[in-house]
Tab-separated table of C-alpha atoms in Angstrom:
chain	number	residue	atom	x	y	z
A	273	UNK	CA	-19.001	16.833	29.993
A	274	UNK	CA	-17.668	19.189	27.170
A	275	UNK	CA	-16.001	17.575	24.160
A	276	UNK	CA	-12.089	17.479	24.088
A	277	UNK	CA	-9.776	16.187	21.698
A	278	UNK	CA	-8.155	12.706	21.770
A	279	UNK	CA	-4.515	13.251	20.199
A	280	UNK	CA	-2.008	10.586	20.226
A	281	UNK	CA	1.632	11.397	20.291
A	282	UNK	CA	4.112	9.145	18.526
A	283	UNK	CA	7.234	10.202	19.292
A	284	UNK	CA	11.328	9.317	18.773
A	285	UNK	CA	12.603	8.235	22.347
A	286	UNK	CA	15.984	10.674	21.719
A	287	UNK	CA	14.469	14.019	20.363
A	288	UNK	CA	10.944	14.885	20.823
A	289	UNK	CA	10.402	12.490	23.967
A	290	UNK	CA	13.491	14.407	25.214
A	291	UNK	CA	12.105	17.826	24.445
A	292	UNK	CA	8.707	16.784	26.070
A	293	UNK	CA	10.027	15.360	29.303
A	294	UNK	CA	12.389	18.626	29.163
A	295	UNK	CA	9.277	20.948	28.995
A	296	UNK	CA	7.668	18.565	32.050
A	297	UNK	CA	10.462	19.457	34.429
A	298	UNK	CA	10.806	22.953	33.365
A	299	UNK	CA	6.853	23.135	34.131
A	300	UNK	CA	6.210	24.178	31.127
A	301	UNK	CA	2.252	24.624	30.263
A	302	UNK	CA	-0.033	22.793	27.283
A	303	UNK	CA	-3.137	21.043	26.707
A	304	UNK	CA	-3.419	17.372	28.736
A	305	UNK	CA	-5.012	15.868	25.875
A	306	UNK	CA	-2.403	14.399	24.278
A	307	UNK	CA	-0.906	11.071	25.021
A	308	UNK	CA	2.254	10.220	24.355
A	309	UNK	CA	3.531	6.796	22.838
A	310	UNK	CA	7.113	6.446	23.017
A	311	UNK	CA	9.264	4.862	20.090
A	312	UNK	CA	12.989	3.910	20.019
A	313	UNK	CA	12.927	5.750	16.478
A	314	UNK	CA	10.248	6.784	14.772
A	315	UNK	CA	10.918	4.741	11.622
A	316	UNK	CA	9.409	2.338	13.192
A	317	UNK	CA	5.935	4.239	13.425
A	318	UNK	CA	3.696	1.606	11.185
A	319	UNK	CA	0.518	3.098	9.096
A	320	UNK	CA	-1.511	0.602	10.628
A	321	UNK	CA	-0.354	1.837	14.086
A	322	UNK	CA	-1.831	5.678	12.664
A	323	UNK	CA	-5.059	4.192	12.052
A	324	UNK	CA	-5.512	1.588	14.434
A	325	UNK	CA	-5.413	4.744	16.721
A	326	UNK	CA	-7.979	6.437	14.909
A	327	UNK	CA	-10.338	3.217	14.340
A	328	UNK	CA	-9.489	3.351	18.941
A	329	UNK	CA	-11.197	6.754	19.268
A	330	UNK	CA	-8.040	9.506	18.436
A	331	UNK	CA	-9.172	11.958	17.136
A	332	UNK	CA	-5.943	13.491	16.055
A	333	UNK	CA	-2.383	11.661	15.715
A	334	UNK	CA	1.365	13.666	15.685
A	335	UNK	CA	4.326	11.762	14.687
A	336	UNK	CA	7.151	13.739	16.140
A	337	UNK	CA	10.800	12.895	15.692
A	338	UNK	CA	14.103	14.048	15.045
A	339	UNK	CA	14.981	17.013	12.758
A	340	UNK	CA	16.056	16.230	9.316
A	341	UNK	CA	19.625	15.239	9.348
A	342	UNK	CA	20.169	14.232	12.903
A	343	UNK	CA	18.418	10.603	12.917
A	344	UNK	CA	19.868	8.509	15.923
A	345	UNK	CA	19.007	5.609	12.974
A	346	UNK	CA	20.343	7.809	10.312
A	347	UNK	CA	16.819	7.987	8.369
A	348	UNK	CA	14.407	7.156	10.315
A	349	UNK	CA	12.479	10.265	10.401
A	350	UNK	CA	13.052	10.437	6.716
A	351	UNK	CA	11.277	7.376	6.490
A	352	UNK	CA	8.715	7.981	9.140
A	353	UNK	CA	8.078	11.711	7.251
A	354	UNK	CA	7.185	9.043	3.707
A	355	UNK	CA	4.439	6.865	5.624
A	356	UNK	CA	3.024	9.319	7.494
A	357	UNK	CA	2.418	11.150	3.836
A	358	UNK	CA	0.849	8.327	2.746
A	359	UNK	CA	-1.008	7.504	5.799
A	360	UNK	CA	-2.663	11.400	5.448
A	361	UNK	CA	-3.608	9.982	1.771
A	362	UNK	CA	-5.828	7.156	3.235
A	363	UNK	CA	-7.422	9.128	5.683
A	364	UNK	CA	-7.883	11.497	3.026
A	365	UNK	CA	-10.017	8.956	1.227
A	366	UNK	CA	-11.671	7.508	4.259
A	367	UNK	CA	-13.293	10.827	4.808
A	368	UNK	CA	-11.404	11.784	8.086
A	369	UNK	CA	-8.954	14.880	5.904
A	370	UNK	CA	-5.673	14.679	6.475
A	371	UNK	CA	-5.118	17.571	8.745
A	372	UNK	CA	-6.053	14.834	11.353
A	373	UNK	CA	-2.376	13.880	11.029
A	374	UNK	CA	0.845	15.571	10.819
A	375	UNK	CA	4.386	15.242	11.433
A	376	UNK	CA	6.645	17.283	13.407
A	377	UNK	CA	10.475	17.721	13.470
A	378	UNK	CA	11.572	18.900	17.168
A	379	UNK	CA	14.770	18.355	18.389
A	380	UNK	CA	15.906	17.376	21.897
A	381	UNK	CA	16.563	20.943	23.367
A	382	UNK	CA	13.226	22.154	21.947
A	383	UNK	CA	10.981	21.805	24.486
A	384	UNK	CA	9.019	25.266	23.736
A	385	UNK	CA	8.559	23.532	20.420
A	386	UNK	CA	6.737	20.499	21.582
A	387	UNK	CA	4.729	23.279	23.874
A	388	UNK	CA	3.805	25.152	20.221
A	389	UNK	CA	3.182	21.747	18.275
A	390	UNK	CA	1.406	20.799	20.811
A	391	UNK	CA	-1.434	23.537	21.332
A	392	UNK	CA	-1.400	24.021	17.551
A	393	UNK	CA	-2.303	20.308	17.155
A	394	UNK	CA	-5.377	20.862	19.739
A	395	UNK	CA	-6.630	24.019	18.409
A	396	UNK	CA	-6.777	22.060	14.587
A	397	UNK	CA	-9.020	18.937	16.314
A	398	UNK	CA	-10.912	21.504	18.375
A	399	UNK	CA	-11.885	23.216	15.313
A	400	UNK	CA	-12.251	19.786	13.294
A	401	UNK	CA	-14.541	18.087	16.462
A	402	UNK	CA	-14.373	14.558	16.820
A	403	UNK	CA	-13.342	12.413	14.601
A	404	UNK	CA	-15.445	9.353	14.488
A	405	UNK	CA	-18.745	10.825	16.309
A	406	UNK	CA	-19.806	14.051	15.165
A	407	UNK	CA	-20.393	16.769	17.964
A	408	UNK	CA	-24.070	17.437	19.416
A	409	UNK	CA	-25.092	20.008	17.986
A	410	UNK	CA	-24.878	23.159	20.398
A	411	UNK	CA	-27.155	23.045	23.257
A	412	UNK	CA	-28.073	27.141	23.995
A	413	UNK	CA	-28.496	25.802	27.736
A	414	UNK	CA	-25.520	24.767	28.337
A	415	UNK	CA	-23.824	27.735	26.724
A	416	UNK	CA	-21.118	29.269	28.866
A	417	UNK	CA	-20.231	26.009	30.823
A	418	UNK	CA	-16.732	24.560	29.477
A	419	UNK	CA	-16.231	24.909	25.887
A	420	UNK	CA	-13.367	26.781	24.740
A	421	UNK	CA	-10.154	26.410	26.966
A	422	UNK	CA	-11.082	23.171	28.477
A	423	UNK	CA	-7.795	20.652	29.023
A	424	UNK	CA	-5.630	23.794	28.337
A	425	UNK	CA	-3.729	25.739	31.463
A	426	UNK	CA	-3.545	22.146	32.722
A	427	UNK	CA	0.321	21.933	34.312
A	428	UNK	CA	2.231	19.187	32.312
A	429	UNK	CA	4.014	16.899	34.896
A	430	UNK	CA	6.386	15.396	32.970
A	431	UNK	CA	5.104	13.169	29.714
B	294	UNK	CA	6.686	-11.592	-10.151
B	295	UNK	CA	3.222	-10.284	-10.450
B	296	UNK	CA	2.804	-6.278	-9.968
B	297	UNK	CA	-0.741	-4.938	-9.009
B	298	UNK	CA	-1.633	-1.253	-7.614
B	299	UNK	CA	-4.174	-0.780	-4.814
B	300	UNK	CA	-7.811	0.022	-6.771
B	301	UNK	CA	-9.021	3.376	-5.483
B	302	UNK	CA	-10.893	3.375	-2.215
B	303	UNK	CA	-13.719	5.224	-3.221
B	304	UNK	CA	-14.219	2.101	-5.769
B	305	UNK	CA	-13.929	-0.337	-3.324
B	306	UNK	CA	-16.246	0.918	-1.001
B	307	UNK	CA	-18.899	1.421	-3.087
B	308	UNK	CA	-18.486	-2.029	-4.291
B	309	UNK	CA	-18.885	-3.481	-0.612
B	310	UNK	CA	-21.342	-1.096	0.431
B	311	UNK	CA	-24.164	-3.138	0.258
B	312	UNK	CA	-22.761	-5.717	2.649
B	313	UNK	CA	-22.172	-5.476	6.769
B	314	UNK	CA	-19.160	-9.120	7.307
B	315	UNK	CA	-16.567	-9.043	4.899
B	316	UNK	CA	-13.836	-10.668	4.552
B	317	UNK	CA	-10.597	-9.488	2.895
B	318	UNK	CA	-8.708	-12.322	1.755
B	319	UNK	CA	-4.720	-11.225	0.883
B	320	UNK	CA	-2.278	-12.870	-0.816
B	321	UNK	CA	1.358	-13.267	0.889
B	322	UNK	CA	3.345	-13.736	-2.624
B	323	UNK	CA	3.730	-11.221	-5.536
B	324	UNK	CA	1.666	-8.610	-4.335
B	325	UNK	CA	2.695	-8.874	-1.035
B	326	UNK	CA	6.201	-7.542	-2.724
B	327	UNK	CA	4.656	-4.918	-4.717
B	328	UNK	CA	2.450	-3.977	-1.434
B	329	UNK	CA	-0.680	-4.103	-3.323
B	330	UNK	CA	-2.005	-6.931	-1.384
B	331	UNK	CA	-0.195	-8.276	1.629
B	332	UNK	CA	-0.792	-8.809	5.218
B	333	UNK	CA	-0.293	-5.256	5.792
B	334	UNK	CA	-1.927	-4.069	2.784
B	335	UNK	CA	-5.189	-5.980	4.506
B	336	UNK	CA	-4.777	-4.390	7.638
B	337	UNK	CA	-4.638	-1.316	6.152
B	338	UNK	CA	-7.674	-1.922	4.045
B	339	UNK	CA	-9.901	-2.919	7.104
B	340	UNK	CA	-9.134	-0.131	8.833
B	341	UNK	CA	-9.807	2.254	6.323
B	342	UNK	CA	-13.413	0.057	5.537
B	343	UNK	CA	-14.155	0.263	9.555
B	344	UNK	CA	-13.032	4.097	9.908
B	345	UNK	CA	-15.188	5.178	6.710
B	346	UNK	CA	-18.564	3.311	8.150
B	347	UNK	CA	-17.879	4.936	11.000
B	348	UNK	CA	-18.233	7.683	9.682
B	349	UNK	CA	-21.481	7.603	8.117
B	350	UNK	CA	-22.823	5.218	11.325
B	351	UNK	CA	-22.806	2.211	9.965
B	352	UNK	CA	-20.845	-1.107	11.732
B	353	UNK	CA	-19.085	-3.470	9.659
B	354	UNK	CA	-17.485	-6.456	10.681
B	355	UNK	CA	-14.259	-7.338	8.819
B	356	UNK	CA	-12.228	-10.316	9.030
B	357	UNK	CA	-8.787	-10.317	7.827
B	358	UNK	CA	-6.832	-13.308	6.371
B	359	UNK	CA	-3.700	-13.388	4.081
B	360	UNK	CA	-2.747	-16.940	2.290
B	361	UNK	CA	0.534	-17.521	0.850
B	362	UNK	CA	-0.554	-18.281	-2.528
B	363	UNK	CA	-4.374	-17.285	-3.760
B	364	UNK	CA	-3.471	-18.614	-7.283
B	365	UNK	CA	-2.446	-22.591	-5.516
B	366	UNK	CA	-5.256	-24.691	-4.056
B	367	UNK	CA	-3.215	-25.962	-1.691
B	368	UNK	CA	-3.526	-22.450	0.267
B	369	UNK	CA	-6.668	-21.779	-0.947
B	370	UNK	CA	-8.940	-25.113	-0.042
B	371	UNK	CA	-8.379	-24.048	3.691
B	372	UNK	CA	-10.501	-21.163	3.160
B	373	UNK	CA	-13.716	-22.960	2.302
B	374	UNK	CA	-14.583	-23.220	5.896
B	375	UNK	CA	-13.396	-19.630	6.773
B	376	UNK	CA	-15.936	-17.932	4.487
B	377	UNK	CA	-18.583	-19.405	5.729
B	378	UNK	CA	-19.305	-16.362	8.327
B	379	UNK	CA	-18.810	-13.814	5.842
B	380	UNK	CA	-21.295	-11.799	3.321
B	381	UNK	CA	-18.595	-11.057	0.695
B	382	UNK	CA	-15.355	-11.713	-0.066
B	383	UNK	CA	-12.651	-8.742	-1.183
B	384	UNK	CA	-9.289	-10.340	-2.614
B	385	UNK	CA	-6.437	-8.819	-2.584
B	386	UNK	CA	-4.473	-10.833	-5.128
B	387	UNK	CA	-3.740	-10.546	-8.707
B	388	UNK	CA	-6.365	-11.584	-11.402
B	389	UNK	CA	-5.459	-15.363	-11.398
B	390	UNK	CA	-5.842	-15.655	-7.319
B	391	UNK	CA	-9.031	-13.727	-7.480
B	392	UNK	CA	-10.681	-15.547	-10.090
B	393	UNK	CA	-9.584	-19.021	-8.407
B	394	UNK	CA	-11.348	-17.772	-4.952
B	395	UNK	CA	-14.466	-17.210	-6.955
B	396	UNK	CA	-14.062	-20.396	-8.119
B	397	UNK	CA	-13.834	-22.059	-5.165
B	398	UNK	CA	-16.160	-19.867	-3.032
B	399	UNK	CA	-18.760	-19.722	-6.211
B	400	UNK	CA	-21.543	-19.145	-3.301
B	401	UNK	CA	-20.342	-16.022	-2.101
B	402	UNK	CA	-19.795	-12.915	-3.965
B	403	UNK	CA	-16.189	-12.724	-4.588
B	404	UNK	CA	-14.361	-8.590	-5.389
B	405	UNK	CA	-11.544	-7.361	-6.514
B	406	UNK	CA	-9.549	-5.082	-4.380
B	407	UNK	CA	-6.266	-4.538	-6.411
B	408	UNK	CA	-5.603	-3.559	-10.580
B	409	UNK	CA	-3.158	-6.776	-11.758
B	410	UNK	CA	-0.910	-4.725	-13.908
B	411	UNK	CA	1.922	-6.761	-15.444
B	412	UNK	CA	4.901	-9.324	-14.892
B	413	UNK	CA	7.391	-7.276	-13.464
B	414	UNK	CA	10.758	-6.858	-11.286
B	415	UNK	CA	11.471	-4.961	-7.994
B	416	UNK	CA	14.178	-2.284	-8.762
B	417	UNK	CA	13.769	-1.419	-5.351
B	418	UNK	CA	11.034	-0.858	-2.467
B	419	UNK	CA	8.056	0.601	-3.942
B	420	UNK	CA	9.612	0.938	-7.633
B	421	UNK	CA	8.500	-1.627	-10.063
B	422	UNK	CA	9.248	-2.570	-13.844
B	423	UNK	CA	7.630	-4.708	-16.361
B	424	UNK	CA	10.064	-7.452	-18.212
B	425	UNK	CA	7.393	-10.142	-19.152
B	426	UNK	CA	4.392	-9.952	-21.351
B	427	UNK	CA	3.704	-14.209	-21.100
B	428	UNK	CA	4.050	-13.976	-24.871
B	429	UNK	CA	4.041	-17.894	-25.017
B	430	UNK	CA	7.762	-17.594	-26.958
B	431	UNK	CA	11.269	-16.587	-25.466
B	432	UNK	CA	13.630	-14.719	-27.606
B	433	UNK	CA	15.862	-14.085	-24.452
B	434	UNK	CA	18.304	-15.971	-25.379
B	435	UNK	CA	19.006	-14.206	-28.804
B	436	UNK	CA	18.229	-11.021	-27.901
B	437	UNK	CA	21.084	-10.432	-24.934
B	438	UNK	CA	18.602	-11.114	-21.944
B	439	UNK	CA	15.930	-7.670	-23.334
B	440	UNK	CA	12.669	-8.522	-23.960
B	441	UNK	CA	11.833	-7.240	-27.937
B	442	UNK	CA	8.416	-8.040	-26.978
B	443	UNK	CA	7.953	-6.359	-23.825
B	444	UNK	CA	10.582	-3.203	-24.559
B	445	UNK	CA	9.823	-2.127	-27.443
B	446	UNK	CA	6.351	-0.427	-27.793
B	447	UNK	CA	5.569	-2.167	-30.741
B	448	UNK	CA	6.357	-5.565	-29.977
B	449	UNK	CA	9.119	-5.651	-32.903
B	450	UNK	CA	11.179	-8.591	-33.183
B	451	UNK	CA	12.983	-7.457	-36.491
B	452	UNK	CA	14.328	-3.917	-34.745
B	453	UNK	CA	14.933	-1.519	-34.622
B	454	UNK	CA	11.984	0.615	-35.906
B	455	UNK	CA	12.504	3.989	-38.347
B	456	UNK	CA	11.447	6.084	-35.049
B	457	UNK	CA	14.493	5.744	-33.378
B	458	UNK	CA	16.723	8.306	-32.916
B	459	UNK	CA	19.809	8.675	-30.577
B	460	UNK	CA	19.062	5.475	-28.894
B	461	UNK	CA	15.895	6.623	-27.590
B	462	UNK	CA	12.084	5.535	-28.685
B	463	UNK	CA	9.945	7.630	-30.816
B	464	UNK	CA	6.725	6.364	-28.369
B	465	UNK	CA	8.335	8.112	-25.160
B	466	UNK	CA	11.844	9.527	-25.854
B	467	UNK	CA	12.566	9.271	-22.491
B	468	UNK	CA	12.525	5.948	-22.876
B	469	UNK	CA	15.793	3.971	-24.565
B	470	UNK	CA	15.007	1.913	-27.715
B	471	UNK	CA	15.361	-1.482	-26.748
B	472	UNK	CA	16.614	-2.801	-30.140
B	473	UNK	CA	19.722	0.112	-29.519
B	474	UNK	CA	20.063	-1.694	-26.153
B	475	UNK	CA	20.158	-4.800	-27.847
B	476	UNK	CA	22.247	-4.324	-30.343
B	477	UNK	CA	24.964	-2.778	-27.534
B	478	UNK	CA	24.434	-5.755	-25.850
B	479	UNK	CA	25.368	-8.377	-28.181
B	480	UNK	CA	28.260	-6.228	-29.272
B	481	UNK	CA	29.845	-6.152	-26.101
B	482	UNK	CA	28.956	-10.184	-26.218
B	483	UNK	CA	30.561	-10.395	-29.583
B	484	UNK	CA	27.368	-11.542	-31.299
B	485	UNK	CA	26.224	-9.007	-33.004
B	486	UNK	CA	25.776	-11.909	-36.062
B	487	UNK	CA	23.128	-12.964	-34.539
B	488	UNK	CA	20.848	-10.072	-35.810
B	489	UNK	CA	21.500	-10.800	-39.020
B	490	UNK	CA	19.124	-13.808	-38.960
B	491	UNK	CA	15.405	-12.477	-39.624
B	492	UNK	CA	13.434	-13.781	-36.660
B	493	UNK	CA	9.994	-15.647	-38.160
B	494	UNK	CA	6.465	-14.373	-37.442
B	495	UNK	CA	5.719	-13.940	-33.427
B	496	UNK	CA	3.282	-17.667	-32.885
B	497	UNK	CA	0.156	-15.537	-31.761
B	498	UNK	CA	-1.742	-18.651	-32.311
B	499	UNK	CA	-0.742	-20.209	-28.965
B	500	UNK	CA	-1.120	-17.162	-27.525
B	501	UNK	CA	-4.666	-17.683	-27.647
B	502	UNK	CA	-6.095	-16.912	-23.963
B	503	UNK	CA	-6.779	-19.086	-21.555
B	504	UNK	CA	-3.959	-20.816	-22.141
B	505	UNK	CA	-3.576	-24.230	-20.391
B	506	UNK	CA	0.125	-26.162	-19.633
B	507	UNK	CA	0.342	-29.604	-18.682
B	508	UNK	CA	3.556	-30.567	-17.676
B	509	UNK	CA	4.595	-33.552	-19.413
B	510	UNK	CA	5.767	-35.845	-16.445
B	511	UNK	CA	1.211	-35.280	-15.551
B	512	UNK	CA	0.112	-35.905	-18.807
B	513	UNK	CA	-1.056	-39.515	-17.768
B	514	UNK	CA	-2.802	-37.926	-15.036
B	515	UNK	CA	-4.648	-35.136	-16.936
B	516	UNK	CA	-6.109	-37.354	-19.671
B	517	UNK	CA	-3.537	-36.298	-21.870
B	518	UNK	CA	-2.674	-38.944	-24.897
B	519	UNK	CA	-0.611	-38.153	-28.076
């Protein structure tokens, strides 16, 4: 079974959670290997939650919420936007780089933005491997089977 | 309250890298304010330990325990049992809590996980000051409530200094001089006589380190006698 990405979605319940149940309905199409965890606001997203999900097997984490300025809590996202900063510091140190992590501004309406953040967010990990477990190396046999593409083209049914 | 700063991972790892169960011990008080070394601080910790030996295959088991007070043996005596299980011991509390652990745990080898850095105040989350050096003497009360000893670069109690200029400090002149601020301050308090007295020599003598206090309602108790 080919290697794809674990990515872990940690979203604000009135923008980006919004924008990815909006690109569900309107069948929109990207990767199926992210998993969505919804929050009321995203200044509640914890750095212990961003690594506890990398010490679980993610491989990548996105913290997605409001766009600067329109917080349903004001300044949440502002706040969310420090930690997650920080959090790409530790990981940084750990070993993991801190491209493993990143934080996205998408508003409710912008559903073909969660499509782009999305598949942008896959191709990094692809191109990073796992996080934890370092890919086999290549096996010339197998060559041809899977690889590239796999868990994209997949038909989002809602998030 | 006590103000410490996270020691660098890299440091801390290599310190612990010889041992597989460790146990981070924080401290729920000071540094749990200055978020050095508090509950969350420990969480954080362990999973950055755990993600890093992943990385290079190893397995580490980490326990994770925060105490209100590392520096009071009341909190502290509990943990005896606790250790038992564990290789080393990481504390995250200032210099006082972590040198009491070792103390108490003197069979275990005891690190430190945080840089104490001074006696401070919290301006605001994440933005701390130093007011105290523990100078053994308080000249608070003549000075309008700012520290000479802590201020001023050079300790002066006599102030201001020739390097002043503008109200600011010749050390950093972004900084203000603290005898200008003290001298503003006792004029708006109408005692601006009081700097006329000469303060005498700072006691450095009692300042000696470690410095012990008894209080005197214990003295009985301590083997104390005049």
């Amino acid at each position: 079974m080919p290697w794809t990405p674990k990515i872990l979605a940690l979203v604000c319940t009135y923008c980006t959670y919004t924008a990815a149940d909006m690109a569900g309905s309107a069948r929109m199409q990207y990767p199926a290997n992210v998993r969505i965890v919804k929050y009321l606001c995203t200044g509640r997203v914890d750095i212990l939650h961003i690594l506890k999900a990398f010490e679980a097997g993610a491989d990548g984490v996105m913290v997605s919420g409001c766009e600067a300025g329109s917080c349903h809590f004001l300044e949440g996202n502002l706040r969310a936007r420090e930690r997650v900063e920080y959090a790409q510091q530790l990981l940084e140190e750990v070993g993991l780089g801190r491209d493993r992590l990143q934080m996205y501004e998408i508003a409710a309406s912008d559903a073909p933005k969660w499509v782009a953040a999305v598949k942008e967010m896959t191709d990094r990990i692809k191109k990073m491997g796992p996080a934890l477990h370092p890919a086999p190396p290549p096996n010339p046999l197998l060559e041809g089977i899977g690889g590239e593409g796999v868990g994209e083209g997949v038909r989002a049914c809602g998030p | 309250m006590i103000i410490a700063e996270r020691k660098p991972f890299k440091e801390v790892e290599e310190l612990l890298a010889p041992y597989n169960k460790i146990l981070i011990v924080g401290c729920g008080t000071c540094v749990a304010v200055c978020l050095a070394g508090g509950e969350k601080e420990v969480g954080l910790l362990a999973s950055q330990l755990k993600l890093a030996a992943g990385l290079k295959h190893r397995r580490v088991e980490i326990g994770e325990i925060t105490v209100e007070r590392q520096c009071d043996l009341e909190f502290l005596e509990p943990l005896c049992d606790f250790v038992a299980d564990y290789d080393a011991i990481l504390s995250l509390a200032c210099g006082a809590g972590v040198q009491f652990l070792a103390h108490i745990c003197h069979f275990k080898p005891v690190f430190a996980g945080v840089n104490t850095t001074f006696i401070g105040v919290n301006n605001a989350v994440g933005y701390y000051t130093e007011r105290c050096r523990a100078c053994h003497h308080c000249y608070l009360g003549i000075t309008g409530g700012i520290c000479p000893v802590t201020m001023c670069p050079k300790g002066l109690l006599n102030g201001p200094c020739g390097g002043t200029l503008k109200g600011k400090c010749e050390v950093d002149p972004q900084k203000d001089c603290a005898w200008a601020k003290i001298y503003q301050r006792l004029e708006l308090e109408n005692r601006l006589h009081k700097l006329e007295e000469i303060l005498p020599l700072h006691p450095h003598a009692r300042t000696t380190t470690p410095g012990t206090v008894i209080h005197p309602a214990y003295q009985r108790r301590y083997g104390v006698h005049e």
